[in-house]
Coordinates of C-alpha atoms in Angstrom, one line a residue:
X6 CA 91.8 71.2 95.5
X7 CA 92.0 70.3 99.0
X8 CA 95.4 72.0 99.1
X9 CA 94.3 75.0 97.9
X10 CA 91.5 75.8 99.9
X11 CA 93.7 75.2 102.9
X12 CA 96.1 77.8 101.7
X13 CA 93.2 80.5 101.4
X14 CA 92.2 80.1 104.5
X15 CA 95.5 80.5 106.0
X16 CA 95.9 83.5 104.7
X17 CA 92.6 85.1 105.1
X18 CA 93.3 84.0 108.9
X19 CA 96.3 85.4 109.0
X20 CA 94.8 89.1 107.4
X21 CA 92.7 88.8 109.9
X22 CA 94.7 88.2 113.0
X23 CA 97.1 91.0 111.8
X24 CA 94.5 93.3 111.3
X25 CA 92.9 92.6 114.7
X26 CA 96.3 93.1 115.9
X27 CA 96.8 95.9 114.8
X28 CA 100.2 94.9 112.3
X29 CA 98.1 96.5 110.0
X30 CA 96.3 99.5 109.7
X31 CA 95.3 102.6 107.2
X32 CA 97.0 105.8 107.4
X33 CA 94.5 107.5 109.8
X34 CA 95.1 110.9 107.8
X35 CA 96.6 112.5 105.3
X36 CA 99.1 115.5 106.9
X37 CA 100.2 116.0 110.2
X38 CA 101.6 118.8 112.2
X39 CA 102.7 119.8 115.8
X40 CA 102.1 122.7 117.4
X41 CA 104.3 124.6 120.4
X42 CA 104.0 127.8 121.4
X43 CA 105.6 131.0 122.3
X44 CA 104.1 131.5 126.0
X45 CA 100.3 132.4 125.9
X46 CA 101.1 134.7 122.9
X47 CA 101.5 132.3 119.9
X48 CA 101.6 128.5 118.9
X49 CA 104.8 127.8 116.8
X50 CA 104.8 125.7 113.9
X51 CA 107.0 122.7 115.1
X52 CA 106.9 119.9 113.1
X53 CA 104.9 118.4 110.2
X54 CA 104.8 115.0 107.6
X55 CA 104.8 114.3 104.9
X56 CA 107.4 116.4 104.0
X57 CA 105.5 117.8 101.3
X58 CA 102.4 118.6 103.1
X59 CA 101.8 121.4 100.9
X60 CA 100.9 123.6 104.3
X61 CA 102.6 126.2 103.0
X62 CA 104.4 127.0 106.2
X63 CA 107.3 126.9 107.7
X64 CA 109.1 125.0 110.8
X65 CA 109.3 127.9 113.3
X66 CA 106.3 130.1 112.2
X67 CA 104.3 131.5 114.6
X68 CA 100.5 131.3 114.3
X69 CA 100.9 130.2 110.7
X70 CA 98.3 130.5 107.5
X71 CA 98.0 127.1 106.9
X72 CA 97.2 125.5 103.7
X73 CA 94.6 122.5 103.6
X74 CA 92.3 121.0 101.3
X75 CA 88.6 119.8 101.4
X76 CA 88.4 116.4 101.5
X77 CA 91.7 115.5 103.3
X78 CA 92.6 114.5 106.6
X79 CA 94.0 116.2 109.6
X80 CA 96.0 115.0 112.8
X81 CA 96.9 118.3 115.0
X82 CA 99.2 117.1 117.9
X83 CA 99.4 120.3 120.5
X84 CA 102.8 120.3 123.0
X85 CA 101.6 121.9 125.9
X86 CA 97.7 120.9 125.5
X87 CA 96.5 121.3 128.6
X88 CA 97.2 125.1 128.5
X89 CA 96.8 125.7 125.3
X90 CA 93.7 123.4 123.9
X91 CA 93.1 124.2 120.1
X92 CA 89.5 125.2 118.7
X93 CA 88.8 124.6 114.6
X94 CA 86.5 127.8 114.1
X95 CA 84.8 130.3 111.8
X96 CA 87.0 133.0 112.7
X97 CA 85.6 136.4 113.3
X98 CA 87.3 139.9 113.3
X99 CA 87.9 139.2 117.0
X100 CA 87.7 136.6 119.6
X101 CA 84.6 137.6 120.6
X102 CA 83.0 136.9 117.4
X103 CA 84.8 133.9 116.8
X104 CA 82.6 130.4 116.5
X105 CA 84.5 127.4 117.1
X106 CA 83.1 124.3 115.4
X107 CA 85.5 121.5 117.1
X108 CA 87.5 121.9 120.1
X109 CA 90.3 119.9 121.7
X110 CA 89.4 118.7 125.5
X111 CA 86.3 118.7 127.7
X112 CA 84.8 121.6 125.6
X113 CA 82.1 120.1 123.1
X114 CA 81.6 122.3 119.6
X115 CA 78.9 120.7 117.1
X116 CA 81.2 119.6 114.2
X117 CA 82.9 117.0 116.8
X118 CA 79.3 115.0 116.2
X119 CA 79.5 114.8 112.5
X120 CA 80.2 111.5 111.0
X121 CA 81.6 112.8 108.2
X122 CA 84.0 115.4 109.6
X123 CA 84.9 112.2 111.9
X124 CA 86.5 114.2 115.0
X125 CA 89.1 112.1 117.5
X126 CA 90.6 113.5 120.2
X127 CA 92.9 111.1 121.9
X128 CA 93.1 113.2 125.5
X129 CA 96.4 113.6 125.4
X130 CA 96.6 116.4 123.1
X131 CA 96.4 115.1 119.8
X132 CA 93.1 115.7 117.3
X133 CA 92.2 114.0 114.0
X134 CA 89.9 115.4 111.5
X135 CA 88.4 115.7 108.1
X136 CA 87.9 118.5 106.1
X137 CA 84.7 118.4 104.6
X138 CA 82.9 121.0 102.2
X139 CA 80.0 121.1 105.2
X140 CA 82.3 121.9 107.6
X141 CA 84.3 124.6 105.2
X142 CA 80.6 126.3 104.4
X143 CA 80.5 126.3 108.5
X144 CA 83.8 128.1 108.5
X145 CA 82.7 130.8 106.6
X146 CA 79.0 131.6 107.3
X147 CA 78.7 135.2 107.6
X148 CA 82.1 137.0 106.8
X149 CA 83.5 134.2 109.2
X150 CA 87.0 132.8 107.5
X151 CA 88.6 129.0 108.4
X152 CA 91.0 129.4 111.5
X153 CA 92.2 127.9 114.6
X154 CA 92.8 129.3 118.2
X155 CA 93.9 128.6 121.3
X156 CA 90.7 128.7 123.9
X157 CA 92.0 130.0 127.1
X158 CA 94.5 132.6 125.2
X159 CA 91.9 133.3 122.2
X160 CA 92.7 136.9 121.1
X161 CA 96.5 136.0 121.4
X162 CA 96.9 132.6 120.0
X163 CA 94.9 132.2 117.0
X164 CA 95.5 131.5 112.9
X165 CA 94.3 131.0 109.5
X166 CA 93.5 128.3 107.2
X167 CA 93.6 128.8 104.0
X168 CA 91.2 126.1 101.9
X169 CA 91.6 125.0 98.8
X170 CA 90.1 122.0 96.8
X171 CA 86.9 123.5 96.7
X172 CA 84.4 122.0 94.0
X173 CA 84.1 123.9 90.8
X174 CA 80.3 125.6 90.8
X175 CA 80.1 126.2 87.3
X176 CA 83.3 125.0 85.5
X177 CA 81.7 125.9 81.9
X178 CA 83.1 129.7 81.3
X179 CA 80.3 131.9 80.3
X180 CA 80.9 132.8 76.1
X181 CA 82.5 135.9 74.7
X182 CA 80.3 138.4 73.6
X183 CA 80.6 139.7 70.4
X184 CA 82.6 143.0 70.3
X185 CA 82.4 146.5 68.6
X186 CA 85.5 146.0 66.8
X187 CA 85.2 144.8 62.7
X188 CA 88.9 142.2 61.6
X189 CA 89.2 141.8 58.0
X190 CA 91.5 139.5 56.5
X191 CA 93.4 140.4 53.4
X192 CA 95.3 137.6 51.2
X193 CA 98.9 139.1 51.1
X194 CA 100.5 135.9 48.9
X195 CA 99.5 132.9 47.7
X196 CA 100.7 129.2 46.5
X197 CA 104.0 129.4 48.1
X198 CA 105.4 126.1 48.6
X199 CA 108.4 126.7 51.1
X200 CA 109.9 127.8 53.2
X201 CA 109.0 131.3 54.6
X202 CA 111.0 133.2 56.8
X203 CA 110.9 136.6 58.3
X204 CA 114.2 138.5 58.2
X205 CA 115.4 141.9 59.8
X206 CA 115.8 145.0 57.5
X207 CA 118.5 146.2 56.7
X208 CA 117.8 149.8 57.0
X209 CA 117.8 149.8 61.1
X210 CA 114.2 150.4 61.0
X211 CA 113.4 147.2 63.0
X212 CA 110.9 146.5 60.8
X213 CA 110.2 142.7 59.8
X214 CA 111.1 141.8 55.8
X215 CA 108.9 138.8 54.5
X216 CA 111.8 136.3 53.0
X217 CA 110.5 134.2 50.2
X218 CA 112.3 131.1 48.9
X219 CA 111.1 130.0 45.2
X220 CA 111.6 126.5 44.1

């Protein structure tokens, strides 16, 4: 007995000196990417993991449609972040009637506050996120869709999300109506055993000959 509890406790010290360490850790978030860009006029899909991220984009793309999911999360790492900070917005028809909800850098946006989106920005150009159903319903409040942009470069550098995952409202389908249309149903042969086949004619009609097999 005495051995035993000795050897628990070793290893529950050792857990926690490894996790205190840091030689362990959880996955921060889900999918990853990196963003370049192309001057002030576009940021540049440049890497992303796992490999199937299920983005639905490209290495090389330029202001990508990204593909995400409610309820999954995000790390962003941005190249050149100092000129080109990125903003998580409801996007408008233009910049001017875009409305960021998180942004990267000394700028504050009110989703960076909520405990459930959990927003990290490291300062050196790297952001970590959830992707909650609050902060979707945020993203699209008045005609606003989900998107990203650069702030300094907003009418130049700027992209869409496109969300999926989204929770099921009614998932019951409604019933069919009855129709106008009368089906009757006419007994054409009875107590055949086996087997039944259907068979071309033979006339080149193309029609369909019932093939009976009598035991």
């Amino acid at each position: 007995m005495i051995k035993r509890e000795f050897s628990l406790g070793f290893f529950a010290g050792l857990i926690t000196f490894l996790g205190a360490s840091g030689a362990i850790q959880a996955n921060s978030h889900d999918v990853a990417w990196t963003f370049g860009n192309v001057g002030a006029f576009s940021y540049r899909l440049d890497d992303f993991s796992p490999a199937d991220a299920g983005l639905g984009a490209s290495i090389g793309q330029e202001d990508p449609a990204l593909t995400i999911y409610i309820g999954r999360r995000y790390q962003i790492t941005v190249t050149n972040y100092t000129a080109h900070p990125l903003q998580i917005l409801a996007k408008g028809a233009s910049a001017g009637t875009d409305i960021p909800l998180s942004s990267m850098g000394a700028t504050t946006s009110p989703f960076e506050f909520d405990p459930e989106v959990a927003w990290e920005d490291d300062g050196a150009g790297t952001v970590t996120f959830t992707l909650t159903l609050n902060l979707y319903n945020a993203m699209t409040e008045s005609g606003h869709v989900p998107g990203y942009r650069c702030r300094p470069h907003a009418s130049l550098m700027r992209g869409d999300f496109n969300v999926l995952g989204l929770p099921l409202t009614n998932p019951i389908p409604k019933p069919i109506e009855k129709g106008s249309i009368n089906i009757e149903l006419e007994t054409v042969a009875s107590g055949l055993a086996a087997p039944v086949d259907l068979k071309p004619a033979t006339d080149g009609t193309g029609r369909k000959v019932l093939k009976i097999v009598e035991l």
